[in-house]
Short mmCIF file of C-alpha atoms and ligand atoms in Angstrom, two decimals:
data_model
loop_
_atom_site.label_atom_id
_atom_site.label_comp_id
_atom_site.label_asym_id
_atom_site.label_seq_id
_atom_site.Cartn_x
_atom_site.Cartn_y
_atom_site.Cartn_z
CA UNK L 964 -37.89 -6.10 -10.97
CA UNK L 965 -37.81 -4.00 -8.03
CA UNK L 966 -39.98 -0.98 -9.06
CA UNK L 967 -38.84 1.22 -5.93
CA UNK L 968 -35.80 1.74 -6.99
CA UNK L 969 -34.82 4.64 -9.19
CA UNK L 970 -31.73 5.87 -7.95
CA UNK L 971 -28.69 3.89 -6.23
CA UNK L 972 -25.87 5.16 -4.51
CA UNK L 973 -22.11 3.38 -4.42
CA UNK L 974 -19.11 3.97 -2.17
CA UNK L 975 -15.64 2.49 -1.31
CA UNK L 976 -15.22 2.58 2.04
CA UNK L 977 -11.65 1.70 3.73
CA UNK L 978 -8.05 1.00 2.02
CA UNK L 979 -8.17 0.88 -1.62
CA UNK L 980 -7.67 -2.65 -3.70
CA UNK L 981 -7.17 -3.42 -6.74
CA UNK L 982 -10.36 -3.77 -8.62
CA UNK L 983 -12.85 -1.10 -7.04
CA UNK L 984 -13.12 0.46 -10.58
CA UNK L 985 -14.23 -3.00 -11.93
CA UNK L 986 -16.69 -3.30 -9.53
CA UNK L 987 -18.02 0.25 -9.76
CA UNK L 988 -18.58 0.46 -13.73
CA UNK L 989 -20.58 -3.24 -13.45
CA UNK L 990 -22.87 -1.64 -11.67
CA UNK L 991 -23.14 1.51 -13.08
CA UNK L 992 -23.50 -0.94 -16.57
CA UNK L 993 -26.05 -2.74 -14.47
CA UNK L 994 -28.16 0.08 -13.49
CA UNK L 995 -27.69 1.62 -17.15
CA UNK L 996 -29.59 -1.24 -17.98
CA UNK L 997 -32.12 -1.62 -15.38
CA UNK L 998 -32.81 2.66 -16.05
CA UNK L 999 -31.77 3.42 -12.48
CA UNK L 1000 -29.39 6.26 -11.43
CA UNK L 1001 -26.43 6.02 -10.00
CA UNK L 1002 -24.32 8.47 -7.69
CA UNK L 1003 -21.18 7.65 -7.28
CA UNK L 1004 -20.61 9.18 -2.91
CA UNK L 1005 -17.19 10.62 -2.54
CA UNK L 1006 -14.91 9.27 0.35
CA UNK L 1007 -16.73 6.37 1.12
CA UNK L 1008 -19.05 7.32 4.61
CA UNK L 1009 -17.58 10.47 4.53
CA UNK L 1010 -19.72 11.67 1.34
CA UNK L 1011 -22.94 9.76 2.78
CA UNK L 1012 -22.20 12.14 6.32
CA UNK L 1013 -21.50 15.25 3.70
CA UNK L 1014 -23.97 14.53 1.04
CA UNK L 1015 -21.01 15.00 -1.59
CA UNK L 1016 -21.55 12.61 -4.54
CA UNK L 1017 -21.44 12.63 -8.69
CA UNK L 1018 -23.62 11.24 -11.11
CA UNK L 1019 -21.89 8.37 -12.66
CA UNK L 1020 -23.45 6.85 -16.10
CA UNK L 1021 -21.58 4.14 -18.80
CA UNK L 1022 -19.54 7.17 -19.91
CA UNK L 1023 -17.84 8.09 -16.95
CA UNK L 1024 -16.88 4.75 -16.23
CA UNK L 1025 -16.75 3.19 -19.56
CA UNK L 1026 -12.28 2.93 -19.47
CA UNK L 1027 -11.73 2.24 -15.82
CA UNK L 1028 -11.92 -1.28 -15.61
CA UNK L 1029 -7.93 -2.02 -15.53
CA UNK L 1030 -7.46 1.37 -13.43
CA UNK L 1031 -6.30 0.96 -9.77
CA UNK L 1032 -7.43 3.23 -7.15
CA UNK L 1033 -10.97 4.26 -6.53
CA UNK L 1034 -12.60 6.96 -9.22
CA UNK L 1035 -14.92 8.08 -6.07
CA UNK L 1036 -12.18 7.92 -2.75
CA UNK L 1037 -12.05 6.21 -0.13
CA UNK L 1038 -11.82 7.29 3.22
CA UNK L 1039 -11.70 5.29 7.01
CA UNK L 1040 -14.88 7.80 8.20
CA UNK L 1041 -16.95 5.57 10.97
CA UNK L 1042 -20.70 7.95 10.68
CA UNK L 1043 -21.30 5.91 14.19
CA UNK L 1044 -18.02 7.83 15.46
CA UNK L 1045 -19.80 11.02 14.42
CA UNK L 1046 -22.34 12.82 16.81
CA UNK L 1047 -25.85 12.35 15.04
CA UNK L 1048 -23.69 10.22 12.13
CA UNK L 1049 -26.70 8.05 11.25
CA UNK L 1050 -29.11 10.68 11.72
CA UNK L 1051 -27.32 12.79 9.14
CA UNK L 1052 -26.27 9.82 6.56
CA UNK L 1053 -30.12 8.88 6.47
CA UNK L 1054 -31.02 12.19 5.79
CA UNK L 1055 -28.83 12.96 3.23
CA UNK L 1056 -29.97 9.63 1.67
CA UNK L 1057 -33.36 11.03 1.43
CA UNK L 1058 -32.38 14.62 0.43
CA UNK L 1059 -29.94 12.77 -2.34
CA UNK L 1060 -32.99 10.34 -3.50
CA UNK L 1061 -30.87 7.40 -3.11
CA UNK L 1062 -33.51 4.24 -3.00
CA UNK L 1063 -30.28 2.03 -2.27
CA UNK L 1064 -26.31 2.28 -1.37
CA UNK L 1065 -24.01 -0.37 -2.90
CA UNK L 1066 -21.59 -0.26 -0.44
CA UNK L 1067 -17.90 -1.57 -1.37
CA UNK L 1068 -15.71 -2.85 1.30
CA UNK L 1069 -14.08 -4.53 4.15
CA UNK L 1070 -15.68 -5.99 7.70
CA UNK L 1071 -15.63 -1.99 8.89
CA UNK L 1072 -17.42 -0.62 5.53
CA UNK L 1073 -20.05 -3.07 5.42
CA UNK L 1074 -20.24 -3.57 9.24
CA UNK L 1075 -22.26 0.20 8.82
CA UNK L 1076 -23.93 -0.86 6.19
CA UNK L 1077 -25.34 -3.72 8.33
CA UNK L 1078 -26.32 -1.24 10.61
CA UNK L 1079 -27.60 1.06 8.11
CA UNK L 1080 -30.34 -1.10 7.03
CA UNK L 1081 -31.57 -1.60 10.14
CA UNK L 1082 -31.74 1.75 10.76
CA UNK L 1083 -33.76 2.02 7.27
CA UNK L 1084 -31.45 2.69 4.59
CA UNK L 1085 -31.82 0.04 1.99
CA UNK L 1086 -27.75 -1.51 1.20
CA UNK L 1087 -26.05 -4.21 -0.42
CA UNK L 1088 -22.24 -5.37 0.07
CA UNK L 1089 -19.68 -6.11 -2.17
CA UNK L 1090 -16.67 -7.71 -0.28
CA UNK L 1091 -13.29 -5.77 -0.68
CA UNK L 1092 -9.95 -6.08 1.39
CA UNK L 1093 -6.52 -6.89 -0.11
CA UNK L 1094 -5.89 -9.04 3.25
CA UNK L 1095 -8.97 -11.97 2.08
CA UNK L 1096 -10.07 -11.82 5.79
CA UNK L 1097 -14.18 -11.36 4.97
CA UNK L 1098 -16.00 -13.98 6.39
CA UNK L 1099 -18.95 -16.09 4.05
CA UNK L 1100 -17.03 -15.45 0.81
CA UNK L 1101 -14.35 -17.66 -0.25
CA UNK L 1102 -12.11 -14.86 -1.69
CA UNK L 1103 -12.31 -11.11 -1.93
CA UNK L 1104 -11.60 -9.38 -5.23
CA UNK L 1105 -8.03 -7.53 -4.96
CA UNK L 1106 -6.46 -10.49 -2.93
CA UNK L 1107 -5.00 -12.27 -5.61
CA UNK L 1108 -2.88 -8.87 -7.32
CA UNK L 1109 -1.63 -8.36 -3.81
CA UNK L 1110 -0.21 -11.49 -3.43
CA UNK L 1111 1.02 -11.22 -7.06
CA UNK L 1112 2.77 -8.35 -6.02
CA UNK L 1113 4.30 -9.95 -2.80
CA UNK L 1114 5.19 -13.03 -4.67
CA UNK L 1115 7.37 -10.90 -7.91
CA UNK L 1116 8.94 -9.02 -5.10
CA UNK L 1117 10.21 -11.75 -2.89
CA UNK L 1118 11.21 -13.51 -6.35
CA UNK L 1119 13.72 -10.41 -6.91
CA UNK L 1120 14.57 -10.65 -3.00
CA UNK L 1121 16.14 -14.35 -3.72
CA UNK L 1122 18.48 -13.58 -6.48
CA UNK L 1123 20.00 -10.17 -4.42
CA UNK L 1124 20.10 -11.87 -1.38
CA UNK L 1125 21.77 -14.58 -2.49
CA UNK L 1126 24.59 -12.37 -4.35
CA UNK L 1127 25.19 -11.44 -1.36
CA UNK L 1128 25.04 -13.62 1.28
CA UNK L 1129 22.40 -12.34 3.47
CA UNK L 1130 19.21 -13.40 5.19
CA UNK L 1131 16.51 -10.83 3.61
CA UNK L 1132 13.12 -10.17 5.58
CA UNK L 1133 10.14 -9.07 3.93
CA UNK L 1134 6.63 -7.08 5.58
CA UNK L 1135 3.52 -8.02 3.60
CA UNK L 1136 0.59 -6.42 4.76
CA UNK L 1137 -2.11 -7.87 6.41
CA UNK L 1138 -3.40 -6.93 9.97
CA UNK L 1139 -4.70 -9.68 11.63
CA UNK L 1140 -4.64 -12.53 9.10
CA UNK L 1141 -1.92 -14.14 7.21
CA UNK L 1142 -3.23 -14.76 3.84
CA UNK L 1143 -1.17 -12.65 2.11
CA UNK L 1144 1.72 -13.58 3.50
CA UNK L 1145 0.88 -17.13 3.77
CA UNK L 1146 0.28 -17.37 -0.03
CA UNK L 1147 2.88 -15.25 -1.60
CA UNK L 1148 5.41 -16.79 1.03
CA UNK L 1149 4.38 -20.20 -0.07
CA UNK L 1150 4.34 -19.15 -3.96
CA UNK L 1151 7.88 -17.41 -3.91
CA UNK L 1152 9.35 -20.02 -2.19
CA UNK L 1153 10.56 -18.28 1.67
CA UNK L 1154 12.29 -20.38 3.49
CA UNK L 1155 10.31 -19.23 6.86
CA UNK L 1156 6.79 -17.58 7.29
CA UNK L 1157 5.38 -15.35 10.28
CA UNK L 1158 1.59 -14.89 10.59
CA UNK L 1159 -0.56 -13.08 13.47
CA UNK L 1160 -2.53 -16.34 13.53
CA UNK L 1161 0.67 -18.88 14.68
CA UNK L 1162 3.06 -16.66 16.90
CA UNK L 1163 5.70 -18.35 15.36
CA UNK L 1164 9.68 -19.00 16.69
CA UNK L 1165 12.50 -16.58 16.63
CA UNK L 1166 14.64 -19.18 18.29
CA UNK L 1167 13.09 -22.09 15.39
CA UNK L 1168 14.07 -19.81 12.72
CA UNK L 1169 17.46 -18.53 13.57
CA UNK L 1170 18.09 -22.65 13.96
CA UNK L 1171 17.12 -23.25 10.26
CA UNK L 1172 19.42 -20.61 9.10
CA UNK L 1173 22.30 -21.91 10.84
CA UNK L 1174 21.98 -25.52 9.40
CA UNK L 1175 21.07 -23.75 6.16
CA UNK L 1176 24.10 -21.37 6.06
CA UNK L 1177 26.15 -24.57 7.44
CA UNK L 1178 25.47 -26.47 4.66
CA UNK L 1179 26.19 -23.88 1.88
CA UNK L 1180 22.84 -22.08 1.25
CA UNK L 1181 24.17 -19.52 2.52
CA UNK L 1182 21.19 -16.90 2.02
CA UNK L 1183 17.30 -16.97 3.19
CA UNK L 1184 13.88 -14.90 2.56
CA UNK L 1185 11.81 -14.65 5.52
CA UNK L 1186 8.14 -13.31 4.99
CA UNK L 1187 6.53 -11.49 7.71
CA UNK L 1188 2.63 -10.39 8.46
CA UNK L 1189 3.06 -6.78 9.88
CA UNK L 1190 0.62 -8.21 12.23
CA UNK L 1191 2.75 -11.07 13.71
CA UNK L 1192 3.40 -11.80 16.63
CA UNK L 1193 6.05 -14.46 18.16
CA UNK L 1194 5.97 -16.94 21.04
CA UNK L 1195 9.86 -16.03 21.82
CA UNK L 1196 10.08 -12.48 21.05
CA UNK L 1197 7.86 -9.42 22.11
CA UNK L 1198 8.24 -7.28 19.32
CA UNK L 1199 4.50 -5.11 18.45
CA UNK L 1200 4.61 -3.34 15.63
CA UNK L 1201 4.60 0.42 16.01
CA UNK L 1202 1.59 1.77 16.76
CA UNK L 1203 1.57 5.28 16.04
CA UNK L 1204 -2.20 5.65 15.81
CA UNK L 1205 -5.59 4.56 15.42
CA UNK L 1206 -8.48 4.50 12.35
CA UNK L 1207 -12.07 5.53 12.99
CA UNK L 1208 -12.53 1.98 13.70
CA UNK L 1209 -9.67 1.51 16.27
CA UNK L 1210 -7.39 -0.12 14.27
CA UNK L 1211 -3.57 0.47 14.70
CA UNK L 1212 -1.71 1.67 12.21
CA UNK L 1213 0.78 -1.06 11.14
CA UNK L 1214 4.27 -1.43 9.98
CA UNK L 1215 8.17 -1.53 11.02
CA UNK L 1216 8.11 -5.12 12.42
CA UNK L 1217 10.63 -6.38 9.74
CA UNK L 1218 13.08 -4.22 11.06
CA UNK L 1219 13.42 -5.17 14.53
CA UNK L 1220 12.79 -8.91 13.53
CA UNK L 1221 15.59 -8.27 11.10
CA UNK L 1222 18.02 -6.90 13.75
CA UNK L 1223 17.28 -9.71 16.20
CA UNK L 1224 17.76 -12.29 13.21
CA UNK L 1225 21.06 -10.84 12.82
CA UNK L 1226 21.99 -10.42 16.47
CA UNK L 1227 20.71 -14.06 17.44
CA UNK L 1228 22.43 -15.73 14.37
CA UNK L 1229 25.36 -13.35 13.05
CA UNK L 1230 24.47 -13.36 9.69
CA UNK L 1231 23.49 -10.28 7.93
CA UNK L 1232 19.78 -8.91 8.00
CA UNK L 1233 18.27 -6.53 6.08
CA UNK L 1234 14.65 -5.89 5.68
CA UNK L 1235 12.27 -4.35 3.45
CA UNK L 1236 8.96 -3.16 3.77
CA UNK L 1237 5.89 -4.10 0.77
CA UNK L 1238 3.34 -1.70 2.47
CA UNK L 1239 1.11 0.28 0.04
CA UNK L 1240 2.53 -1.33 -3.14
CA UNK L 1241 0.30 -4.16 -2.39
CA UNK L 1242 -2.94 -2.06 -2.98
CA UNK L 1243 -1.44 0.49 -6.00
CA UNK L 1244 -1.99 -0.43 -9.62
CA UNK L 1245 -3.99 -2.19 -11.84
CA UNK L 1246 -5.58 -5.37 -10.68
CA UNK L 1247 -4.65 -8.73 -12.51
CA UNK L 1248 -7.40 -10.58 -14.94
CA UNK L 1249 -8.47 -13.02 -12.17
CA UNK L 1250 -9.66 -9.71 -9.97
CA UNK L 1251 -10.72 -7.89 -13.35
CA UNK L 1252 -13.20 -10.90 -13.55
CA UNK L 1253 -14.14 -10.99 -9.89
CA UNK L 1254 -14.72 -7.68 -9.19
CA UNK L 1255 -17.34 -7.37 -11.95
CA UNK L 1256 -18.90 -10.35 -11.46
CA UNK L 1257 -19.58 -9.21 -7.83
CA UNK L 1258 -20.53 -5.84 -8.82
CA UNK L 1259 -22.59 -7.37 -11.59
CA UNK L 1260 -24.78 -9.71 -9.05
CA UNK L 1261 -24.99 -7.07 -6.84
CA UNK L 1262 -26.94 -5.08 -9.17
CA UNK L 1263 -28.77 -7.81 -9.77
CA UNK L 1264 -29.75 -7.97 -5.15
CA UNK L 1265 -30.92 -4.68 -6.21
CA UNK L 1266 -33.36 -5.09 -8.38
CA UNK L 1267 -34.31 -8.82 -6.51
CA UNK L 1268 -35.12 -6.76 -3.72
CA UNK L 1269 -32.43 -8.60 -1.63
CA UNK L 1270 -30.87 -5.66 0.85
CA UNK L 1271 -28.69 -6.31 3.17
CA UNK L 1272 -27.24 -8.72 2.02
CA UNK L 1273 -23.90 -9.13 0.06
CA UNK L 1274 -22.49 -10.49 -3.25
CA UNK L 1275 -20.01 -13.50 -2.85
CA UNK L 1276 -17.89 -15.82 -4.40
CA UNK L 1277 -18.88 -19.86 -2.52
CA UNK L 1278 -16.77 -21.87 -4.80
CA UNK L 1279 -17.50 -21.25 -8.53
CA UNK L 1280 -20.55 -19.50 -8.07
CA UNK L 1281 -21.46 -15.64 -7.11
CA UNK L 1282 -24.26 -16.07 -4.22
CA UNK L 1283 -25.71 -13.56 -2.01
CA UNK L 1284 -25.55 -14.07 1.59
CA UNK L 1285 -26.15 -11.87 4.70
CA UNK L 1286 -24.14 -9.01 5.32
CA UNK L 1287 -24.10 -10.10 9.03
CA UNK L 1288 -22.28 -13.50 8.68
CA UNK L 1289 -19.65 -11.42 6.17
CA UNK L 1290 -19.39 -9.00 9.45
CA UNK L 1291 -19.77 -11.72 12.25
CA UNK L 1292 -15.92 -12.74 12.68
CA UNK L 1293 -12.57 -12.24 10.72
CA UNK L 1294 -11.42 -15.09 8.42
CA UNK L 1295 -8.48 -16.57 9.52
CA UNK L 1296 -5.76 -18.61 8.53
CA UNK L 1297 -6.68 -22.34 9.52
CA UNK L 1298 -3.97 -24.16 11.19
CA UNK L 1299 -4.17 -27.24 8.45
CA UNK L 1300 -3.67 -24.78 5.84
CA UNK L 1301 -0.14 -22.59 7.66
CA UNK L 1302 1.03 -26.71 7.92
CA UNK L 1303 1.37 -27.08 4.07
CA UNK L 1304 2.91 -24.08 4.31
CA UNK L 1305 5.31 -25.27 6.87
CA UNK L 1306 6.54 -27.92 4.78
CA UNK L 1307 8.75 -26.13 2.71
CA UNK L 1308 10.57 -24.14 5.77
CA UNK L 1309 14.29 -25.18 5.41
O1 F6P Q 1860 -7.11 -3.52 5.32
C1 F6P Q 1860 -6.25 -3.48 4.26
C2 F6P Q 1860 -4.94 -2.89 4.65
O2 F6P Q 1860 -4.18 -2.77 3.49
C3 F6P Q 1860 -4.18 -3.67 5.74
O3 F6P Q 1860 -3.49 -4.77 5.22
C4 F6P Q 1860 -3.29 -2.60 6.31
O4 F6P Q 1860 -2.94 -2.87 7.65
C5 F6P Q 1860 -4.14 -1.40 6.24
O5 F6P Q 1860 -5.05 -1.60 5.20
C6 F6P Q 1860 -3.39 -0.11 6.04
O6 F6P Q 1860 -4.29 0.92 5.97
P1 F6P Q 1860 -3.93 2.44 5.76
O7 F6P Q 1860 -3.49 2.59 4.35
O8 F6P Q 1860 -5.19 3.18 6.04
O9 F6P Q 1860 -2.84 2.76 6.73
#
């Protein structure tokens, strides 16, 4: 047992997912257990630059675990895009008598946490992002209700599109990976997938629909990363402005792929965008399980005196490994795996 530690800090940094609760009330179960503290820092960075938290104990957290959303915020604050950001976040640290910060996120969240502890502020990572695209963890907890979500809604898209004879595209989210879209389109059967990864076809897919419509299937779902990007077609999505971490803001691709669909082919295109219903509601069992067995083990970093490193799933097994390889590069789609994917275009 780590005896330095008395009180630990948590935040949820970046877009919500399904499961932050889960992960928050194992650790504050954890620490219960351990007789540590816990402050639960409100807006993810934003509280550690602010020094606004709330004490958080088994009671305050003891009926969120099927909850979606975050019971502490989130927020896309960068303290490194903030004159004197890591001066102040230390700082409050000490003024707030946090010994540790479990910090819940994405490659952004826990790329300042990486910093953090160099800088001297003990952390730990739990990995977070609906679009799986963490590096040195197989999955990340929220992934698998997203593409649950993606997959029931293209499922309704087939039976309307078909009623009415039209070629139906659908955004998932999912900025510069296609797992989400790769998985749900393969699960819900689409008959054509875009990813960022592949910069797929126009011309390919308006081909397939012809011979498809020619031979009496006369409807199609086409799923679409609102991060593609196409080898025949230079469509961006619109960018009308930028996180704390430079990110675009994403979304309105389907709609000009949809128009050029129908303009290229002549069959009616409509489109419809998934967005934030990917990340809303309660997470399903599989992330229930996930995100408290990551929160769980990274209680356990704690008081093993492992900082900065972070909790993740290799296989079967929750592992710690460094924060830096999670931070190093974004997880991709492999080639091999869009193939299988491939097979089923028609
Ligand atoms: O990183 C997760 C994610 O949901 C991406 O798929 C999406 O591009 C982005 O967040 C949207 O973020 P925001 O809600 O801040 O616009």
């Amino acid at each position: 047992m780590n005896m330095d530690i008395r009180r630990i800090g948590i935040l949820t940094g970046g877009g919500d997912c399904p499961g932050l609760n889960a992960v928050i009330r194992a650790v504050v179960y954890k620490a219960s257990e351990y007789g540590w503290d816990v402050l639960g820092i409100m807006y993810g960075w934003k509280g550690m630059l602010d020094a606004s938290a709330v004490p958080l104990k088994k009671e305050d957290v003891k009926d969120i675990l099927p909850l979606g959303g975050t019971m502490i915020k989130t927020s896309r604050t960068n303290p490194y895009k903030v004159e004197g950001g890591e001066k102040r976040v230390l700082e409050n640290a000490g003024k707030m008598g946090i010994d540790c910060l479990v910090a819940v996120g994405g490659e952004d969240t826990l790329g300042v946490a990486n910093k953090l502890t160099k800088a001297g502020l003990k952390c730990v990572g739990v990995p977070k992002t609906i679009d799986n695209d963490l590096g040195a963890t197989d999955y990340t907890f929220g992934y698998q209700t997203a593409v649950q979500i993606a997959t029931d809604a293209m499922d309704r898209l087939h039976t309307t599109a078909k009623s009415h004879d039209r070629v139906l595209v659908c955004e998932i989210m999912g900025r510069h990976a296609g797992w989400m879209t790769t998985d749900a389109g393969t699960a819900a059967d689409a008959h054509w997938i875009y990813i960022p990864e592949t910069r797929g076809s126009v011309g390919d897919c308006c081909n397939m629909l012809k011979e498809r419509y020619a031979r009496g299937d006369r409807y199609a779902i086409i799923a679409v990363a609102e991060g593609a990007e196409f080898s025949d077609l230079d469509i961006k999505a619109a960018a009308a402005s930028t996180d704390a971490f430079g990110h675009v803001r994403l979304g309105g691709l389907a709609e000009t792929l949809a128009k050029e669909v129908e303009r290229r082919t002549g069959f009616e295109t409509r489109h419809v965008v998934l967005g934030h219903t990917q990340r809303g509601g309660s997470p399903i069992a599989y992330d229930r399980i996930l995100a408290t067995r990551l929160g769980y083990k990274a209680a356990e970093m704690i008081r093993d005196g492992q900082f900065a490193m972070m909790s993740s799933l290799r296989g079967e097994r929750i592992e710690a490994v460094p924060i830096e390889e999670a931070v190093k590069a974004l997880k991709t789609v492999p080639p091999e795996y869009f193939k299988m994917a491939e097979t089923f275009f028609r």
